[in-house]
């Protein structure tokens, strides 16, 4: 597909003067777990494995992207299992990610630092999943699937972060239950779950499927992690099978209290340098941008963002551009990075088609920003509210237009002033003040 170049569109929208920007540090108070590796070893011991014989095969389900030190935590779990005389095997628990192929799922694990050499255990990346049974959920029938690699083991456990989900809100969202049902369901299980959940409710589908898995498989529990604002592990604990639905709501509440958010809720234009599956399953954290874009699930009430411009994909996402459809604008450089086979594998499995739509494609940054500002209507560089971030995970340092500065919370500090210039259409920030010369409060009362 060919998109218009500058010569085709340059005359359609007049150049727009950009506001000045403040470079801001945003540092809410947070807690960090000092020794997550040691905590992971202790959590492994806390799971019910005492009745297993020596040499028993224990499947360790991992694979959710973007978790702090997940390679070290996974290695610690495997190492402790081996020390106790068991035979651990790592099983990718990521539904259809990696293009729904064994090679792709191994590639995803490798991007997380999880290889056979690194964790000291084989990786069984088979995509096969056995259908356990079909259960009613509302007006639908839900076939429940579970990884053959995990079901053939003597015991299975999952390691995952508990956090806000990118498609829905409820007492359980993204965590141990979802990884068990969707991640270890492989592509067939993920597709079955999402098809039912969109129509009948995510929590209802998770609850029904988890009950079957707990009854019919060797699941012994999971190791739950909760991250802080800085995306570091703040808490880690073992949760036995049968307790996921009881324990996860409290862990989720903690995750909500600590999750990264923008420092302001009212934004005219959000500029995002990069999206990726390791940042969020939706490429961008939908709770940060205030957009779910799924059927039967209203968008979050805050933040209120009028337009989103996405500039590119991360290297670690391996060209999976799921989430680009959440943007209103992108640029040619981002589209050139896309692998639509991987992107569509995600969209077709999840049923969340909007996230893989292509937004308007601009030839470069200069025209994209020109287009966005004109689309806001009544544009004024003195009052426009622009927030510019690297991605929705790294929110500790960001840039905001001057109109936003006076609304910044006390946990922010202005550390510099910058203007935007263009090099062959690519936006570049130019420092206007040194950190030592910047207003330390930014007018925010910090």
XYZ file of C-alpha atoms in Angstrom:
446
model
C 0.000 0.000 0.000
C 1.280 3.440 -0.894
C 0.603 6.425 1.338
C 0.757 10.078 0.244
C 4.170 11.717 0.416
C 4.783 15.319 1.397
C 4.316 16.629 -2.125
C 0.834 15.105 -2.218
C -0.442 16.630 1.015
C 1.785 19.557 1.926
C -0.600 22.146 0.498
C -3.640 20.806 2.363
C -2.764 22.061 5.870
C -0.836 25.202 6.747
C 2.214 24.963 9.030
C 1.392 25.387 12.718
C 3.613 27.108 15.302
C 4.439 24.714 18.137
C 4.324 25.691 21.811
C 7.360 25.589 24.056
C 7.730 22.480 26.186
C 8.802 21.787 29.754
C 10.820 18.660 30.453
C 9.313 17.163 33.586
C 10.246 14.514 36.126
C 7.282 12.722 37.632
C 8.143 10.773 40.779
C 5.195 9.636 42.905
C 6.109 7.878 46.142
C 6.436 4.143 45.617
C 7.726 0.908 47.193
C 10.290 -1.488 45.729
C 11.005 -5.108 46.666
C 14.725 -5.317 47.441
C 15.237 -9.028 46.683
C 12.668 -10.352 44.197
C 14.900 -13.332 43.368
C 14.969 -14.474 46.983
C 11.237 -13.807 47.283
C 10.602 -15.929 44.176
C 12.505 -18.860 45.701
C 10.496 -18.558 48.921
C 7.238 -18.305 46.975
C 8.102 -21.485 45.079
C 8.519 -23.309 48.390
C 5.154 -21.969 49.555
C 3.272 -23.788 46.791
C 1.912 -27.275 47.473
C 4.557 -29.541 45.939
C 5.412 -31.706 48.931
C 3.512 -34.760 47.688
C 5.320 -34.852 44.361
C 7.967 -37.572 43.937
C 11.574 -36.768 43.071
C 11.963 -36.238 39.352
C 8.377 -35.036 38.916
C 7.892 -32.776 35.900
C 6.799 -29.246 36.905
C 5.649 -26.876 34.162
C 6.381 -23.192 34.757
C 4.146 -20.922 32.679
C 5.689 -17.545 31.826
C 5.507 -15.103 28.968
C 3.723 -11.863 29.822
C 5.823 -9.059 28.421
C 7.288 -6.072 30.167
C 7.576 -7.539 33.673
C 10.502 -6.220 35.685
C 13.287 -8.814 36.081
C 11.041 -11.599 34.805
C 14.073 -13.511 33.509
C 15.650 -13.524 36.972
C 12.385 -14.466 38.675
C 11.757 -17.316 36.213
C 15.318 -18.579 36.654
C 14.932 -18.466 40.442
C 11.719 -20.511 40.295
C 13.317 -23.089 37.997
C 16.454 -23.256 40.114
C 14.518 -23.813 43.324
C 12.407 -26.553 41.723
C 15.562 -28.297 40.516
C 17.148 -27.991 43.969
C 14.148 -29.806 45.413
C 14.680 -32.685 43.009
C 11.979 -31.853 40.475
C 12.283 -31.681 36.685
C 11.181 -28.152 35.670
C 10.146 -27.191 32.138
C 9.253 -23.696 30.942
C 6.020 -23.391 28.956
C 5.182 -20.170 27.087
C 1.893 -18.939 28.550
C 0.974 -16.235 26.073
C -2.035 -17.379 24.053
C -1.476 -16.344 20.434
C 1.500 -14.048 20.910
C 4.548 -14.599 18.749
C 2.362 -15.109 15.698
C 0.804 -18.190 17.352
C 3.808 -20.355 16.401
C 6.308 -22.272 18.585
C 9.176 -20.373 16.985
C 7.474 -17.047 17.578
C 6.755 -17.818 21.215
C 10.355 -18.860 21.783
C 11.362 -15.572 20.197
C 9.128 -13.674 22.600
C 10.653 -15.474 25.590
C 14.138 -14.771 24.272
C 13.280 -11.073 24.045
C 12.442 -11.286 27.758
C 15.822 -12.881 28.497
C 14.229 -16.295 29.013
C 16.200 -18.949 27.149
C 16.991 -22.543 28.048
C 20.540 -21.522 28.879
C 19.473 -18.544 30.996
C 16.902 -20.350 33.129
C 18.532 -23.780 33.170
C 15.518 -25.731 31.913
C 14.062 -26.853 28.583
C 11.345 -24.774 26.919
C 8.354 -26.697 25.565
C 6.743 -24.262 23.131
C 4.200 -26.599 21.581
C 1.044 -24.754 20.557
C -1.168 -27.813 21.072
C -3.921 -27.445 23.650
C -6.356 -30.111 24.826
C -10.039 -29.233 25.140
C -11.054 -30.018 28.710
C -14.804 -29.442 28.483
C -17.385 -26.887 27.415
C -19.131 -24.798 30.047
C -22.056 -22.351 29.775
C -21.323 -18.649 30.273
C -24.465 -16.557 29.999
C -26.043 -17.401 26.673
C -22.822 -18.848 25.219
C -20.903 -22.112 25.463
C -17.210 -21.739 26.325
C -14.809 -24.521 25.278
C -11.934 -24.566 27.769
C -8.442 -25.436 26.528
C -5.165 -26.048 28.347
C -1.619 -26.443 27.066
C -0.696 -30.055 26.377
C 2.830 -29.369 27.629
C 1.451 -28.168 30.971
C -1.290 -30.782 31.290
C 1.196 -33.624 30.693
C 3.336 -32.428 33.619
C 2.912 -33.664 37.180
C 2.326 -30.091 38.354
C 1.919 -26.692 36.733
C 2.312 -23.158 38.013
C 2.217 -19.702 36.444
C 4.317 -16.626 37.088
C 2.641 -13.337 36.227
C 2.100 -9.741 37.158
C -1.252 -8.631 38.561
C -2.299 -5.397 36.900
C -5.092 -3.464 35.291
C -6.273 -5.110 32.091
C -6.248 -3.279 28.776
C -9.806 -4.253 27.761
C -11.988 -4.291 30.862
C -12.329 -3.531 34.565
C -13.456 -5.919 37.274
C -12.420 -7.638 40.532
C -9.925 -9.733 38.551
C -8.188 -8.398 35.471
C -4.711 -9.287 34.247
C -2.941 -11.748 36.517
C -2.699 -15.401 37.477
C -6.250 -16.331 36.462
C -5.934 -14.744 33.034
C -2.522 -16.285 32.347
C -3.872 -19.704 33.344
C -6.988 -19.482 31.186
C -5.744 -17.453 28.226
C -1.971 -17.837 28.299
C -1.902 -21.598 28.861
C -4.968 -21.970 26.665
C -2.648 -21.285 23.719
C -4.189 -19.844 20.552
C -7.346 -21.980 20.662
C -7.985 -21.213 24.312
C -7.294 -17.506 23.861
C -9.642 -17.325 20.880
C -12.383 -19.250 22.680
C -12.088 -17.086 25.776
C -12.100 -13.741 23.978
C -15.035 -14.683 21.769
C -17.120 -15.540 24.828
C -15.815 -12.707 27.008
C -16.680 -9.989 24.506
C -20.298 -11.151 24.469
C -20.816 -12.390 28.030
C -18.240 -10.622 30.171
C -14.538 -11.083 30.861
C -14.811 -11.873 34.564
C -17.622 -14.353 33.976
C -15.631 -16.187 31.286
C -12.453 -16.223 33.401
C -14.285 -17.569 36.425
C -16.010 -20.374 34.516
C -12.884 -21.482 32.657
C -10.634 -21.332 35.716
C -12.957 -23.637 37.658
C -12.576 -26.282 34.949
C -8.798 -25.926 34.764
C -8.387 -26.187 38.526
C -10.443 -29.372 38.524
C -9.034 -31.072 35.422
C -5.321 -30.140 35.333
C -2.293 -30.404 37.648
C -2.332 -26.658 38.425
C -0.843 -26.053 41.901
C -0.876 -22.277 41.957
C 0.980 -19.224 40.834
C 3.508 -16.589 41.783
C 1.991 -13.104 41.642
C 3.988 -9.926 41.169
C 2.809 -6.356 41.637
C 4.843 -3.521 40.158
C 5.207 0.065 41.334
C 5.033 3.331 39.390
C 8.598 2.857 38.187
C 7.659 -0.561 36.753
C 9.796 -2.283 39.398
C 8.639 -5.277 41.433
C 7.073 -3.932 44.603
C 5.521 -7.145 45.881
C 5.725 -10.883 45.167
C 3.831 -13.772 46.718
C 2.659 -17.342 46.167
C -1.053 -17.920 45.577
C -2.256 -21.547 45.731
C -4.664 -22.981 43.179
C -8.215 -22.417 44.294
C -7.335 -19.005 45.729
C -6.764 -16.924 42.599
C -10.233 -15.384 42.620
C -10.027 -14.619 46.338
C -6.542 -13.115 46.427
C -6.234 -11.288 43.118
C -8.755 -8.486 43.861
C -6.633 -7.218 46.765
C -3.450 -7.461 44.696
C -5.198 -5.667 41.846
C -6.210 -2.837 44.152
C -2.562 -2.408 45.110
C -1.576 -2.458 41.434
C -4.089 0.287 40.654
C -2.728 2.418 43.478
C 0.807 2.161 42.105
C 0.382 1.897 38.334
C 1.918 4.493 36.016
C -0.412 7.269 34.941
C -0.058 10.611 33.220
C 0.346 13.512 35.668
C -2.703 15.290 34.180
C -6.070 14.032 32.898
C -7.038 16.738 30.386
C -4.911 16.419 27.231
C -5.494 17.776 23.725
C -2.725 15.779 22.038
C -0.712 12.853 23.382
C 2.456 12.075 21.419
C 3.844 8.563 21.971
C 7.313 7.795 20.630
C 6.887 4.010 20.637
C 4.391 1.228 21.221
C 5.119 -2.467 21.731
C 3.842 -5.745 23.110
C 6.471 -5.703 25.845
C 5.017 -2.395 27.031
C 1.408 -3.566 27.024
C -0.654 -6.285 25.428
C -2.398 -3.452 23.592
C 0.853 -1.791 22.525
C -0.045 1.155 24.736
C -1.470 0.783 28.220
C -5.126 1.559 27.643
C -5.526 2.739 31.226
C -2.843 5.365 30.608
C -4.398 6.639 27.375
C -8.051 6.233 28.397
C -9.041 4.054 25.429
C -10.091 0.387 25.451
C -11.863 0.369 22.069
C -13.560 -3.003 22.610
C -17.178 -4.035 22.274
C -19.361 -4.018 25.398
C -16.713 -2.270 27.534
C -16.881 1.513 28.003
C -13.625 3.454 27.847
C -12.164 4.676 31.161
C -13.517 8.025 32.316
C -10.018 9.439 32.708
C -7.760 10.575 31.223
C -9.602 12.629 28.594
C -7.322 12.700 25.535
C -8.616 14.187 22.279
C -5.946 12.916 19.842
C -3.066 10.424 19.983
C -0.074 10.409 17.633
C 2.134 7.287 17.613
C 5.584 7.714 16.078
C 6.922 4.132 15.964
C 7.336 0.598 17.322
C 9.841 -0.745 19.820
C 12.557 -3.147 18.734
C 11.409 -5.744 21.271
C 7.885 -5.941 19.832
C 9.381 -7.694 16.785
C 7.149 -5.737 14.356
C 3.891 -6.675 16.138
C 2.029 -3.372 15.879
C -1.081 -4.384 17.813
C -2.354 -1.184 19.410
C -1.540 1.181 16.572
C -5.274 1.372 15.933
C -5.682 3.141 19.272
C -3.944 6.139 17.730
C -5.517 8.787 15.518
C -2.301 9.472 13.642
C 0.939 7.709 12.867
C 3.768 8.247 10.395
C 5.222 6.346 7.477
C 8.255 5.289 9.536
C 5.972 3.408 11.948
C 4.023 1.676 9.187
C 7.306 0.564 7.631
C 8.066 -1.327 10.858
C 4.805 -3.305 10.883
C 4.519 -7.040 10.340
C 0.812 -7.437 9.638
C 0.929 -11.225 10.017
C 1.968 -10.885 13.656
C -0.339 -7.938 14.243
C -3.349 -9.704 12.769
C -2.656 -12.920 14.708
C -3.207 -10.865 17.847
C -6.297 -9.090 16.535
C -8.010 -12.179 15.157
C -7.419 -14.189 18.321
C -8.499 -11.469 20.755
C -11.419 -10.233 18.680
C -10.272 -6.696 19.497
C -10.114 -5.598 15.878
C -9.906 -1.850 16.471
C -6.407 -2.119 17.934
C -4.967 -3.288 14.622
C -6.628 -0.729 12.356
C -4.330 1.737 10.626
C -4.818 5.365 11.659
C -4.153 8.259 9.285
C -0.567 7.900 8.065
C 1.479 11.096 7.739
C 4.723 11.231 5.759
C 6.734 12.539 8.734
C 6.592 14.159 12.172
C 6.248 17.687 10.885
C 3.144 16.958 8.861
C 1.674 14.664 11.543
C 1.921 17.378 14.183
C 0.605 19.962 11.748
C -2.364 17.699 11.029
C -3.069 16.966 14.694
C -2.986 20.600 15.759
C -5.267 21.648 12.922
C -7.693 18.843 13.800
C -8.046 20.133 17.354
C -9.936 23.183 16.059
C -9.258 26.720 17.229
C -5.596 25.861 17.827
C -3.641 28.278 20.014
C -0.004 27.486 20.937
C -0.464 29.396 24.187
C -3.301 27.204 25.444
C -2.853 23.836 23.707
C -2.332 20.940 26.117
C 0.243 18.509 24.689
C 1.879 15.655 26.584
C 4.830 13.906 24.883
C 6.015 10.548 26.259
C 8.448 7.844 25.246
C 5.877 5.105 25.882
C 3.084 4.357 28.339
C 5.438 2.414 30.604
C 8.174 5.034 31.082
C 6.336 7.975 32.593
C 9.010 9.145 35.018
C 10.240 11.742 32.530
C 8.058 13.411 29.927
C 7.471 16.679 28.130
C 4.428 18.918 28.425
C 3.425 22.112 26.653
C 3.535 25.270 28.743
C -0.244 25.342 29.182
C -0.024 22.081 31.162
C 2.703 23.164 33.589
C 0.490 24.991 36.065
C -1.695 21.876 36.462
C 1.130 19.484 37.302
C 0.847 17.665 40.657
C 3.246 18.035 43.557
C 5.187 14.896 42.571
C 6.499 16.630 39.434
C 9.502 18.850 38.885
C 10.298 20.926 35.808
C 13.942 20.268 34.917
C 14.289 22.105 31.617
C 12.683 24.074 28.807
C 12.728 22.882 25.205
C 11.520 23.742 21.728
C 10.794 21.390 18.846
C 12.631 21.624 15.557
C 12.617 19.424 12.474
C 15.407 17.611 10.656
C 14.049 16.416 7.297
C 10.609 16.268 8.851
C 11.701 14.401 12.005
C 10.932 16.150 15.300
C 13.882 16.960 17.551
C 13.868 18.630 20.946
C 16.303 21.480 21.521
C 17.303 22.405 25.074
C 16.563 26.030 25.869
C 17.594 26.011 29.551
C 19.967 23.920 31.634
C 18.559 21.877 34.481
C 20.116 24.178 37.079
C 18.373 27.188 35.505
C 14.922 25.628 35.361
C 12.123 26.528 37.753
C 12.260 23.596 40.226
C 8.529 23.817 40.904
C 7.313 24.362 37.370
C 4.536 26.428 38.890
C 2.987 23.241 40.249
C 3.467 23.944 43.911
C 5.964 21.119 44.269
